[in-house]
mmCIF file of C-alpha atoms in Angstrom:
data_model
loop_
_atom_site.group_PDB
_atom_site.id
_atom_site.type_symbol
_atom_site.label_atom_id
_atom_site.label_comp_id
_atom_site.label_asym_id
_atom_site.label_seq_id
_atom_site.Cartn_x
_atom_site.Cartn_y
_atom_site.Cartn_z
ATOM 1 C CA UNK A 6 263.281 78.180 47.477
ATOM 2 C CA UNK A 7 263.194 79.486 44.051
ATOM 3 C CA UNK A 8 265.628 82.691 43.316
ATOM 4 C CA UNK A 9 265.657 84.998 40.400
ATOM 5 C CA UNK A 10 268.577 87.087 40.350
ATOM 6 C CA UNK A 11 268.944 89.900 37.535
ATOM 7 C CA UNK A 12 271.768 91.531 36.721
ATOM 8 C CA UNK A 13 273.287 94.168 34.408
ATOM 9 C CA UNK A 14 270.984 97.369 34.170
ATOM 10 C CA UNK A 15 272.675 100.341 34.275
ATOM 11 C CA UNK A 16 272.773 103.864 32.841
ATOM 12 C CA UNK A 17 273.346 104.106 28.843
ATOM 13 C CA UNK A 18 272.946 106.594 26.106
ATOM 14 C CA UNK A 19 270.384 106.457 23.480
ATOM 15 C CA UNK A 20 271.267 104.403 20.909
ATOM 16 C CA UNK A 21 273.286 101.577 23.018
ATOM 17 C CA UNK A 22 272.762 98.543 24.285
ATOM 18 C CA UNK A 23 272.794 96.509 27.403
ATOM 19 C CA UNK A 24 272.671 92.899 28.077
ATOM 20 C CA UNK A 25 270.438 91.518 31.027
ATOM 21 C CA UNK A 26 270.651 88.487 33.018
ATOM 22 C CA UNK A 27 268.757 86.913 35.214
ATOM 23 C CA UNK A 28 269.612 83.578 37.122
ATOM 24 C CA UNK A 29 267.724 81.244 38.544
ATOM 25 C CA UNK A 30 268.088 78.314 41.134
ATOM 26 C CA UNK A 31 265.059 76.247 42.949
ATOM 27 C CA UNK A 32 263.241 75.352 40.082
ATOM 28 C CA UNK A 33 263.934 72.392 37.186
ATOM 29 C CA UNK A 34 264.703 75.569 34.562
ATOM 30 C CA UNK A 35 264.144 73.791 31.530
ATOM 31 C CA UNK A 36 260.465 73.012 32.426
ATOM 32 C CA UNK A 37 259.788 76.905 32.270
ATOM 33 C CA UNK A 38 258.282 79.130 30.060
ATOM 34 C CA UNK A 39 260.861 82.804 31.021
ATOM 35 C CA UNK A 40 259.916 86.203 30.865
ATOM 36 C CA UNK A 41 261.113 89.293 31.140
ATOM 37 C CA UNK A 42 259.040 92.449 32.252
ATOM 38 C CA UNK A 43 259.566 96.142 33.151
ATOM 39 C CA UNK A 44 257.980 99.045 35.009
ATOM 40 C CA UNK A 45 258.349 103.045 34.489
ATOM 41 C CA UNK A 46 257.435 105.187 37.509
ATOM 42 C CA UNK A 47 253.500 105.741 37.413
ATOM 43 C CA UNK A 48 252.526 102.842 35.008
ATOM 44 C CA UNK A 49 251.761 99.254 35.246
ATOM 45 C CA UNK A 50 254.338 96.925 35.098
ATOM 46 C CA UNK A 51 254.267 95.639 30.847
ATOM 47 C CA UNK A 52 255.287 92.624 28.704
ATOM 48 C CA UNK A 53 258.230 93.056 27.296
ATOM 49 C CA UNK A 54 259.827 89.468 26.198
ATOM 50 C CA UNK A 55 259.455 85.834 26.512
ATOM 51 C CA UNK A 56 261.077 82.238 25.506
ATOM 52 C CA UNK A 57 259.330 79.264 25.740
ATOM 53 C CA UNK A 58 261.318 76.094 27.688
ATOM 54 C CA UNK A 59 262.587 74.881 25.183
ATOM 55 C CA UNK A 60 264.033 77.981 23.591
ATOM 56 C CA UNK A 61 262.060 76.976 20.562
ATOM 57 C CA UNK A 62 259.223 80.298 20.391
ATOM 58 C CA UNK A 63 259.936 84.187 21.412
ATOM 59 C CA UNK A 64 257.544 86.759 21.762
ATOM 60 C CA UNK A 65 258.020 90.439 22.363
ATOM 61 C CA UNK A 66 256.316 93.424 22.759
ATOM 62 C CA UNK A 67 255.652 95.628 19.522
ATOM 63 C CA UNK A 68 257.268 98.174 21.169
ATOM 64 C CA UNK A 69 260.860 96.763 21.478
ATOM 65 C CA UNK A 70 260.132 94.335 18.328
ATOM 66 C CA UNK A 71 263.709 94.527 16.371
ATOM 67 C CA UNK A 72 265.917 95.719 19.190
ATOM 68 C CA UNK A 73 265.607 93.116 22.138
ATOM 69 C CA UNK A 74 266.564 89.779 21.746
ATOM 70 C CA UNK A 75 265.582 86.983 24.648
ATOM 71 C CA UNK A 76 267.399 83.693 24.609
ATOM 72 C CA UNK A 77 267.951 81.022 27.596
ATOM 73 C CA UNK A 78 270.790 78.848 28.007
ATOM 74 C CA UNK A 79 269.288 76.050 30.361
ATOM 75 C CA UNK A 80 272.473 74.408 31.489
ATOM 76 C CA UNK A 81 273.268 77.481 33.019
ATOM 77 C CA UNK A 82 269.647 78.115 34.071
ATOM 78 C CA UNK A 83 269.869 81.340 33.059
ATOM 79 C CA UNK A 84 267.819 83.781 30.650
ATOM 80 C CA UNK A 85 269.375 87.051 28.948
ATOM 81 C CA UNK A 86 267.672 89.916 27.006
ATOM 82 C CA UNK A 87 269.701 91.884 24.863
ATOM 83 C CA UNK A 88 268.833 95.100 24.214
ATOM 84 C CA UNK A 89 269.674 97.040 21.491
ATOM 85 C CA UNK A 90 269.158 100.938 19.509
ATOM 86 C CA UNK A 91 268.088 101.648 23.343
ATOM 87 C CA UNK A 92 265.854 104.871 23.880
ATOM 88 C CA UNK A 93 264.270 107.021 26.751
ATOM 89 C CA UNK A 94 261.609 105.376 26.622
ATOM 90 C CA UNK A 95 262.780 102.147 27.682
ATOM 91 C CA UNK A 96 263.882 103.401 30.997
ATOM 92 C CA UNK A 97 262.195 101.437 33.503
ATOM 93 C CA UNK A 98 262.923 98.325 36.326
ATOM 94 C CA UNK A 99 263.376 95.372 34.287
ATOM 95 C CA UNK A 100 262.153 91.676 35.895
ATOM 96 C CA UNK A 101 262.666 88.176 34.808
ATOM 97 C CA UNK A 102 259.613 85.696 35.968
ATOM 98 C CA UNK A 103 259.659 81.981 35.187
ATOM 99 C CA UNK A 104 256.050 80.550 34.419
ATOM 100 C CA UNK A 105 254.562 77.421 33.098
ATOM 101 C CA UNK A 106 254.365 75.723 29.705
ATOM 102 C CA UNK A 107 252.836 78.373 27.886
ATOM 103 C CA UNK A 108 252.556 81.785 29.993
ATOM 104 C CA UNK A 109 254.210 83.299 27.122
ATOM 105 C CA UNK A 110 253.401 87.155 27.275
ATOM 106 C CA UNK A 111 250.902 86.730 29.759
ATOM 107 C CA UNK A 112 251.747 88.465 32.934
ATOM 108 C CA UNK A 113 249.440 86.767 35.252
ATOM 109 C CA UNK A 114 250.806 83.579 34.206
ATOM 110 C CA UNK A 115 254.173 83.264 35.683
ATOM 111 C CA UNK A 116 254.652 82.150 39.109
ATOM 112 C CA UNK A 117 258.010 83.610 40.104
ATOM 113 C CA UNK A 118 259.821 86.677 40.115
ATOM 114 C CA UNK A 119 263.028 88.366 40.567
ATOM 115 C CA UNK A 120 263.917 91.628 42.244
ATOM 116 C CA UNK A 121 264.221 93.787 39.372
ATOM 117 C CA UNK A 122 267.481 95.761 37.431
ATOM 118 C CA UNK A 123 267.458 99.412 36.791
ATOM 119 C CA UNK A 124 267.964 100.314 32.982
ATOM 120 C CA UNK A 125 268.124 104.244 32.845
ATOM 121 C CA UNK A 126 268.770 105.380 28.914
ATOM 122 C CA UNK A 127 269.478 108.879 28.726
ATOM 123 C CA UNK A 128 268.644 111.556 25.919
#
């Protein structure tokens, strides 16, 4: 079955930066569109990144625009988002989901999730 497996949240200060991966296995990677979401206690879970299959389009959400950067490597079926400048407001369970040709930023869109990764950013 298909797995999505983040990994490296953690706690950080303001102002650094953390690296997220996500792995996945049970699905022909390079056919899908990757995203990565997050949720903050009390709010809806929000767009935050995506790269299409090919690795050839990104979007991201105004709101981390300039400091996250989403890239795939699809011989290692895996996607990362780096995250830079971190603040407190980024604190929130991040999720990758893998989608079709064209999900994009589109939440509704992507068939698969992981589990989530914790980012805390302290002030």
């Amino acid at each position: 079955q298909v797995q999505l497996v983040e990994s490296g949240g953690g706690l950080v200060q303001a102002g650094g930066s953390l690296r997220l991966s996500c792995a996945a296995s049970g699905l022909m990677f390079s056919n899908y569109d990757m995203g990565w979401f997050r949720q903050a206690p009390g709010k809806e879970r929000e767009f935050v990144a995506a790269i299409l299959w090919s690795g050839g389009r990104t979007y991201y959400a105004d709101s981390v625009k300039g400091r996250f950067t989403i890239s795939r490597d699809n011989a290692k079926n895996t996607v990362y988002l780096r995250m830079n400048s971190l603040k407190p407001e980024d604190t929130a369970v991040y999720y990758c989901a893998a989608g079709p040709f064209g999900a994009g930023p589109t939440r509704n869109a992507y068939n698969y999730w992981g589990q989530g990764t914790q980012v805390t950013v302290s002030s």
